[in-house]
Amino acid sequence: MTFQLGAYSFGNTPLSDGEGLGPTSQAIRDLLETIRLAEQVGLDFFGVGEHHRHVMPISSPASVINAAAAVTTRIGLGSTVIVLSTDDPVRVYQQHATAAALAPGRVEITAGRGSGIDSYPLYGYPLKDRDSLFAAKLDLLLSVNEAERVTWDGLHRAQPLRDALVVPRADPPMKIWLGSGGSPESSVRAGNLGLPIAYGILNGTAERWAGVAAAYREAGRQAGHDAARLEVSVAAHGFVSDDGRAAKENFYRHESSVLRTVGRTVPDRAYFDANYAPGGMTMVGEPSEIADRLIAFQQKLGHSRQILQMDLGGMPHREVLRSIELLGTSVAPKVRAELG
């Protein structure tokens, strides 16, 4: 196994000169610059996730992925995560396949139900159907990825597909991950389908998440799938700085700020300190500390990819770029030397 290291983003709207936020359009321009730098410093993958918040305005990850595919040559790109329950699977495939034409073999899809619920009223889907929407649409997405002519009939579609042509095509077929916050149902579903799973991890312990991943792998084994197909990816918050203590203070300000902005309860400082320390799930510190923590976590979980979200809560763009640079030039070499 080759362990991959990278980053991901939902967009990071900059702070204005006053108390509020600047233009959301700047967040998209900043993100494209970040992806280009991630490739330049040797990171393996960059993911773009879907949100519908002023502070995290990337509502169309595929649009950003297409732009990134046109200006990069090596780095892997993908959605992390598409809220498939409120999207059209055929359109999702076509948009990503367009990017795959520009970046053959480099584009992936991660599909989930979404950690937030903003897209449900926005696009007119009832929240009560969240799970059945996802199950039906995931089945259609997998069918579309397998063949250019699709016959499919199921829930939440007004008309069945009968030998429908779906183009353009990704060559080879794209890897499709199931995105999950760690629910047992999602782990079992991914295992039964033999799909790789991408966990979004914001807290907990390595031991707890190793148990979650073990349940996924056991479900896949019982369903008769090859263990080599049962990959695990992890998306977590993280930030790298030359000064580890300053990194934690800086990231705390922005991480707690974004929680307040989106209306979530902000835990006390002890919660953040524990999460930023060895054994916690947020990878914040100086390069050697982060490398050691990533290695230790991978050796317990056995995952094949870790990506970090650094640009949140109005984190200044120059600081995000420096963190990306350190992740690629200082953290990644040590991690690769240890894990391969």
Short mmCIF file of C-alpha atoms in Angstrom, two decimals:
data_model
loop_
_atom_site.label_atom_id
_atom_site.label_comp_id
_atom_site.label_asym_id
_atom_site.label_seq_id
_atom_site.Cartn_x
_atom_site.Cartn_y
_atom_site.Cartn_z
CA MET A 1 0.00 0.00 0.00
CA THR A 2 1.15 3.52 -0.79
CA PHE A 3 -0.04 5.96 1.83
CA GLN A 4 -1.35 9.22 0.37
CA LEU A 5 -1.28 12.60 2.05
CA GLY A 6 -3.21 15.67 0.99
CA ALA A 7 -5.72 18.36 1.86
CA TYR A 8 -9.36 19.27 1.29
CA SER A 9 -11.59 22.32 1.48
CA PHE A 10 -15.17 23.53 1.49
CA GLY A 11 -13.95 27.01 0.61
CA ASN A 12 -12.87 29.65 3.09
CA THR A 13 -14.48 33.05 2.71
CA PRO A 14 -11.96 35.67 3.83
CA LEU A 15 -12.70 38.09 6.62
CA SER A 16 -13.55 41.62 5.60
CA ASP A 17 -11.82 44.70 6.96
CA GLY A 18 -14.65 45.02 9.45
CA GLU A 19 -16.40 42.36 11.54
CA GLY A 20 -18.00 40.39 8.73
CA LEU A 21 -17.00 38.24 5.78
CA GLY A 22 -15.60 39.27 2.42
CA PRO A 23 -16.73 38.05 -1.01
CA THR A 24 -17.43 34.35 -1.47
CA SER A 25 -15.96 34.61 -4.96
CA GLN A 26 -12.53 35.23 -3.40
CA ALA A 27 -12.82 31.92 -1.55
CA ILE A 28 -13.03 30.11 -4.89
CA ARG A 29 -10.06 31.96 -6.36
CA ASP A 30 -8.02 31.27 -3.22
CA LEU A 31 -8.93 27.59 -3.36
CA LEU A 32 -7.66 27.16 -6.90
CA GLU A 33 -4.35 28.75 -5.92
CA THR A 34 -4.14 26.39 -2.94
CA ILE A 35 -4.67 23.34 -5.15
CA ARG A 36 -1.94 24.45 -7.55
CA LEU A 37 0.48 24.87 -4.63
CA ALA A 38 -0.50 21.47 -3.20
CA GLU A 39 0.63 19.89 -6.46
CA GLN A 40 3.84 21.92 -6.59
CA VAL A 41 4.92 20.79 -3.10
CA GLY A 42 4.23 17.14 -3.88
CA LEU A 43 0.98 16.33 -2.10
CA ASP A 44 -0.91 13.33 -3.46
CA PHE A 45 -4.53 14.44 -3.38
CA PHE A 46 -6.80 17.46 -2.99
CA GLY A 47 -10.50 17.09 -2.21
CA VAL A 48 -13.27 19.66 -2.66
CA GLY A 49 -16.37 19.29 -0.51
CA GLU A 50 -19.92 20.61 -0.79
CA HIS A 51 -21.31 23.16 1.63
CA HIS A 52 -23.90 25.92 1.40
CA ARG A 53 -22.68 28.34 4.06
CA HIS A 54 -21.37 31.86 3.67
CA VAL A 55 -18.19 30.80 5.46
CA MET A 56 -17.82 27.64 3.31
CA PRO A 57 -19.33 28.50 -0.08
CA ILE A 58 -18.28 25.66 -2.38
CA SER A 59 -21.76 24.51 -3.45
CA SER A 60 -20.48 22.88 -6.67
CA PRO A 61 -17.31 20.84 -6.02
CA ALA A 62 -17.30 19.47 -9.57
CA SER A 63 -16.93 23.00 -10.97
CA VAL A 64 -13.80 23.59 -8.90
CA ILE A 65 -12.46 20.13 -9.76
CA ASN A 66 -12.86 20.86 -13.46
CA ALA A 67 -10.95 24.12 -13.07
CA ALA A 68 -8.23 22.36 -11.08
CA ALA A 69 -8.00 19.53 -13.62
CA ALA A 70 -7.18 22.09 -16.30
CA VAL A 71 -4.29 23.69 -14.38
CA THR A 72 -2.64 20.64 -12.77
CA THR A 73 -0.87 17.61 -14.20
CA ARG A 74 -0.26 15.12 -11.40
CA ILE A 75 -2.23 15.58 -8.20
CA GLY A 76 -5.32 13.45 -7.54
CA LEU A 77 -8.60 15.39 -7.37
CA GLY A 78 -12.02 14.52 -6.07
CA SER A 79 -15.20 15.55 -4.34
CA THR A 80 -15.08 15.20 -0.57
CA VAL A 81 -18.04 15.02 -0.28
CA ILE A 82 -20.91 15.41 -2.80
CA VAL A 83 -24.30 15.48 -1.05
CA LEU A 84 -25.71 12.84 -3.35
CA SER A 85 -29.12 12.73 -1.65
CA THR A 86 -29.97 16.16 -3.07
CA ASP A 87 -28.21 15.87 -6.42
CA ASP A 88 -28.77 14.01 -9.67
CA PRO A 89 -26.45 10.98 -9.97
CA VAL A 90 -26.28 11.14 -13.77
CA ARG A 91 -25.31 14.79 -13.66
CA VAL A 92 -22.78 14.14 -10.88
CA TYR A 93 -21.15 11.48 -13.02
CA GLN A 94 -21.09 13.67 -16.14
CA GLN A 95 -19.54 16.63 -14.33
CA HIS A 96 -16.78 14.51 -12.81
CA ALA A 97 -16.23 12.62 -16.07
CA THR A 98 -15.66 15.96 -17.77
CA ALA A 99 -12.87 16.66 -15.28
CA ALA A 100 -11.56 13.13 -15.80
CA ALA A 101 -11.22 13.84 -19.52
CA LEU A 102 -8.86 16.69 -18.62
CA ALA A 103 -7.11 14.68 -15.90
CA PRO A 104 -7.29 10.98 -16.87
CA GLY A 105 -7.06 8.65 -13.90
CA ARG A 106 -6.86 11.52 -11.40
CA VAL A 107 -10.53 12.22 -10.59
CA GLU A 108 -12.66 10.48 -7.95
CA ILE A 109 -16.09 10.90 -6.40
CA THR A 110 -16.93 10.71 -2.71
CA ALA A 111 -20.69 10.56 -2.21
CA GLY A 112 -22.53 10.97 1.08
CA ARG A 113 -25.73 12.14 2.71
CA GLY A 114 -24.04 15.31 3.97
CA SER A 115 -23.09 16.37 7.48
CA GLY A 116 -25.33 19.45 7.12
CA ILE A 117 -28.91 19.71 5.93
CA ASP A 118 -28.76 23.03 4.04
CA SER A 119 -29.08 21.45 0.60
CA TYR A 120 -32.37 19.70 1.42
CA PRO A 121 -34.63 22.78 1.63
CA LEU A 122 -32.48 24.59 -0.94
CA TYR A 123 -33.15 21.96 -3.62
CA GLY A 124 -36.58 20.92 -2.42
CA TYR A 125 -35.91 17.48 -0.92
CA PRO A 126 -37.62 16.29 2.28
CA LEU A 127 -35.16 15.59 5.07
CA LYS A 128 -37.20 12.57 6.18
CA ASP A 129 -36.16 10.84 2.93
CA ARG A 130 -32.47 11.49 3.50
CA ASP A 131 -31.42 7.85 3.75
CA SER A 132 -33.66 6.38 1.04
CA LEU A 133 -32.64 9.18 -1.32
CA PHE A 134 -29.01 8.34 -0.78
CA ALA A 135 -29.44 4.59 -1.17
CA ALA A 136 -31.32 4.92 -4.47
CA LYS A 137 -29.06 7.59 -5.92
CA LEU A 138 -25.89 5.75 -4.94
CA ASP A 139 -27.17 2.67 -6.76
CA LEU A 140 -27.79 4.75 -9.89
CA LEU A 141 -24.40 6.46 -9.67
CA LEU A 142 -22.64 3.10 -9.48
CA SER A 143 -24.63 1.86 -12.48
CA VAL A 144 -23.73 4.93 -14.54
CA ASN A 145 -20.05 4.54 -13.65
CA GLU A 146 -20.06 0.92 -14.89
CA ALA A 147 -21.47 1.37 -18.40
CA GLU A 148 -22.24 4.15 -20.88
CA ARG A 149 -25.74 2.79 -21.54
CA VAL A 150 -27.85 2.50 -18.44
CA THR A 151 -31.16 0.84 -17.67
CA TRP A 152 -32.35 1.72 -14.17
CA ASP A 153 -35.59 2.09 -12.27
CA GLY A 154 -35.91 2.92 -8.60
CA LEU A 155 -37.12 5.27 -5.91
CA HIS A 156 -37.02 9.05 -6.20
CA ARG A 157 -36.90 9.13 -9.99
CA ALA A 158 -39.92 10.24 -12.01
CA GLN A 159 -39.01 8.25 -15.11
CA PRO A 160 -36.93 5.09 -15.46
CA LEU A 161 -33.85 4.98 -17.67
CA ARG A 162 -34.07 2.62 -20.63
CA ASP A 163 -30.78 2.02 -22.44
CA ALA A 164 -29.90 5.69 -21.82
CA LEU A 165 -26.58 6.98 -23.15
CA VAL A 166 -24.50 8.78 -20.50
CA VAL A 167 -21.50 10.71 -21.84
CA PRO A 168 -18.74 11.80 -21.58
CA ARG A 169 -17.07 8.74 -20.12
CA ALA A 170 -14.26 8.56 -17.62
CA ASP A 171 -11.55 6.20 -18.83
CA PRO A 172 -10.90 4.19 -16.73
CA PRO A 173 -14.07 4.24 -14.57
CA MET A 174 -13.76 6.57 -11.60
CA LYS A 175 -13.21 5.34 -8.07
CA ILE A 176 -16.33 6.06 -6.03
CA TRP A 177 -16.01 6.33 -2.25
CA LEU A 178 -18.83 6.31 0.27
CA GLY A 179 -18.47 9.31 2.55
CA SER A 180 -19.41 8.82 6.20
CA GLY A 181 -19.21 10.55 9.55
CA GLY A 182 -18.72 7.15 11.13
CA SER A 183 -22.25 5.80 11.48
CA PRO A 184 -22.45 2.00 11.74
CA GLU A 185 -25.06 1.94 8.98
CA SER A 186 -22.73 3.67 6.51
CA SER A 187 -19.84 1.38 7.37
CA VAL A 188 -21.97 -1.70 6.81
CA ARG A 189 -23.42 -0.29 3.57
CA ALA A 190 -19.96 0.44 2.16
CA GLY A 191 -18.68 -2.97 3.23
CA ASN A 192 -21.64 -4.80 1.70
CA LEU A 193 -21.15 -2.92 -1.58
CA GLY A 194 -17.39 -3.38 -1.57
CA LEU A 195 -16.87 0.37 -1.84
CA PRO A 196 -13.93 2.25 -0.32
CA ILE A 197 -15.04 4.41 2.60
CA ALA A 198 -14.01 7.97 3.46
CA TYR A 199 -14.48 8.91 7.11
CA GLY A 200 -14.83 12.52 8.19
CA ILE A 201 -13.20 12.55 11.64
CA LEU A 202 -13.36 15.60 13.90
CA ASN A 203 -12.90 14.03 17.33
CA GLY A 204 -12.61 10.73 19.18
CA THR A 205 -9.60 8.46 19.58
CA ALA A 206 -7.52 6.31 17.28
CA GLU A 207 -8.76 3.21 19.10
CA ARG A 208 -12.40 4.15 18.59
CA TRP A 209 -11.92 4.81 14.88
CA ALA A 210 -9.91 1.64 14.43
CA GLY A 211 -12.98 -0.20 15.71
CA VAL A 212 -15.22 1.64 13.24
CA ALA A 213 -12.91 0.72 10.36
CA ALA A 214 -12.73 -2.88 11.55
CA ALA A 215 -16.54 -3.12 11.41
CA TYR A 216 -16.46 -1.83 7.83
CA ARG A 217 -13.81 -4.35 6.81
CA GLU A 218 -15.68 -7.19 8.51
CA ALA A 219 -18.88 -6.29 6.66
CA GLY A 220 -16.95 -6.35 3.40
CA ARG A 221 -15.36 -9.69 4.24
CA GLN A 222 -18.70 -11.25 5.08
CA ALA A 223 -20.10 -9.93 1.79
CA GLY A 224 -17.30 -11.74 -0.04
CA HIS A 225 -15.29 -8.74 -1.23
CA ASP A 226 -11.56 -8.72 -1.79
CA ALA A 227 -9.83 -7.12 1.19
CA ALA A 228 -7.68 -5.06 -1.18
CA ARG A 229 -10.81 -3.21 -2.32
CA LEU A 230 -11.80 -2.23 1.19
CA GLU A 231 -9.84 1.00 1.43
CA VAL A 232 -10.24 3.62 4.16
CA SER A 233 -9.59 7.33 3.78
CA VAL A 234 -9.66 9.93 6.56
CA ALA A 235 -10.56 13.61 6.33
CA ALA A 236 -9.78 15.66 9.43
CA HIS A 237 -9.00 19.20 10.49
CA GLY A 238 -5.33 20.13 10.61
CA PHE A 239 -2.81 22.92 10.40
CA VAL A 240 0.98 22.96 10.16
CA SER A 241 3.20 25.85 11.23
CA ASP A 242 6.86 26.40 12.00
CA ASP A 243 5.88 27.04 15.64
CA GLY A 244 3.73 24.27 17.10
CA ARG A 245 2.36 26.25 20.04
CA ALA A 246 1.47 29.20 17.84
CA ALA A 247 -0.21 26.80 15.39
CA LYS A 248 -2.54 25.51 18.10
CA GLU A 249 -3.47 29.00 19.30
CA ASN A 250 -4.07 30.18 15.75
CA PHE A 251 -6.13 27.18 14.70
CA TYR A 252 -8.20 27.29 17.89
CA ARG A 253 -9.29 30.86 17.12
CA HIS A 254 -10.45 29.95 13.63
CA GLU A 255 -11.93 26.52 14.40
CA SER A 256 -13.97 27.83 17.33
CA SER A 257 -15.02 30.83 15.25
CA VAL A 258 -16.43 28.72 12.44
CA LEU A 259 -18.41 26.62 14.93
CA ARG A 260 -20.01 29.78 16.31
CA THR A 261 -20.68 31.09 12.80
CA VAL A 262 -22.61 27.98 11.76
CA GLY A 263 -24.59 27.96 15.01
CA ARG A 264 -22.98 24.97 16.71
CA THR A 265 -22.17 24.72 20.38
CA VAL A 266 -18.52 25.55 20.99
CA PRO A 267 -16.88 23.15 23.47
CA ASP A 268 -14.60 24.47 26.18
CA ARG A 269 -10.90 25.01 25.51
CA ALA A 270 -9.95 21.72 27.16
CA TYR A 271 -11.78 19.87 24.37
CA PHE A 272 -9.69 21.56 21.71
CA ASP A 273 -6.44 21.10 23.63
CA ALA A 274 -7.08 17.36 23.92
CA ASN A 275 -7.99 17.11 20.25
CA TYR A 276 -4.80 18.95 19.24
CA ALA A 277 -2.56 16.76 21.40
CA PRO A 278 -1.12 13.31 20.56
CA GLY A 279 -4.04 10.88 20.57
CA GLY A 280 -6.47 13.53 19.36
CA MET A 281 -7.89 13.66 15.86
CA THR A 282 -7.05 17.23 14.81
CA MET A 283 -3.51 17.37 13.41
CA VAL A 284 -2.23 20.77 14.53
CA GLY A 285 1.40 21.56 15.28
CA GLU A 286 4.89 21.79 13.82
CA PRO A 287 5.98 19.44 11.03
CA SER A 288 7.77 16.70 12.97
CA GLU A 289 4.92 16.46 15.49
CA ILE A 290 2.33 16.14 12.75
CA ALA A 291 4.38 13.54 10.90
CA ASP A 292 4.74 11.43 14.06
CA ARG A 293 1.02 11.68 14.81
CA LEU A 294 0.01 10.75 11.26
CA ILE A 295 2.31 7.73 11.32
CA ALA A 296 1.00 6.54 14.68
CA PHE A 297 -2.61 6.98 13.58
CA GLN A 298 -2.10 5.14 10.31
CA GLN A 299 -0.46 2.23 12.07
CA LYS A 300 -3.61 1.81 14.18
CA LEU A 301 -6.25 2.49 11.55
CA GLY A 302 -4.53 1.09 8.45
CA HIS A 303 -5.98 3.75 6.15
CA SER A 304 -4.54 4.51 2.73
CA ARG A 305 -5.09 8.28 2.65
CA GLN A 306 -5.26 11.20 5.07
CA ILE A 307 -6.38 14.67 4.00
CA LEU A 308 -6.51 17.79 6.18
CA GLN A 309 -8.80 20.81 6.12
CA MET A 310 -6.71 23.86 6.99
CA ASP A 311 -8.68 26.80 5.58
CA LEU A 312 -11.59 27.40 7.90
CA GLY A 313 -13.02 30.24 9.93
CA GLY A 314 -11.48 32.96 7.80
CA MET A 315 -7.92 31.67 8.21
CA PRO A 316 -5.72 34.13 6.26
CA HIS A 317 -4.88 32.75 2.84
CA ARG A 318 -1.13 33.28 3.22
CA GLU A 319 -1.17 31.13 6.36
CA VAL A 320 -3.09 28.39 4.56
CA LEU A 321 -0.51 28.41 1.78
CA ARG A 322 2.35 28.15 4.28
CA SER A 323 0.64 25.22 5.98
CA ILE A 324 0.19 23.45 2.63
CA GLU A 325 3.86 24.09 1.84
CA LEU A 326 5.01 22.57 5.13
CA LEU A 327 2.70 19.58 4.74
CA GLY A 328 4.19 18.80 1.36
CA THR A 329 7.86 19.61 1.96
CA SER A 330 8.39 18.73 5.63
CA VAL A 331 5.63 16.38 6.81
CA ALA A 332 5.10 14.21 3.72
CA PRO A 333 8.74 13.08 3.28
CA LYS A 334 8.93 11.79 6.85
CA VAL A 335 5.56 10.04 6.59
CA ARG A 336 6.46 8.42 3.28
CA ALA A 337 9.82 7.26 4.56
CA GLU A 338 8.05 5.44 7.38
CA LEU A 339 4.89 4.19 5.66
CA GLY A 340 5.88 3.91 2.01
#
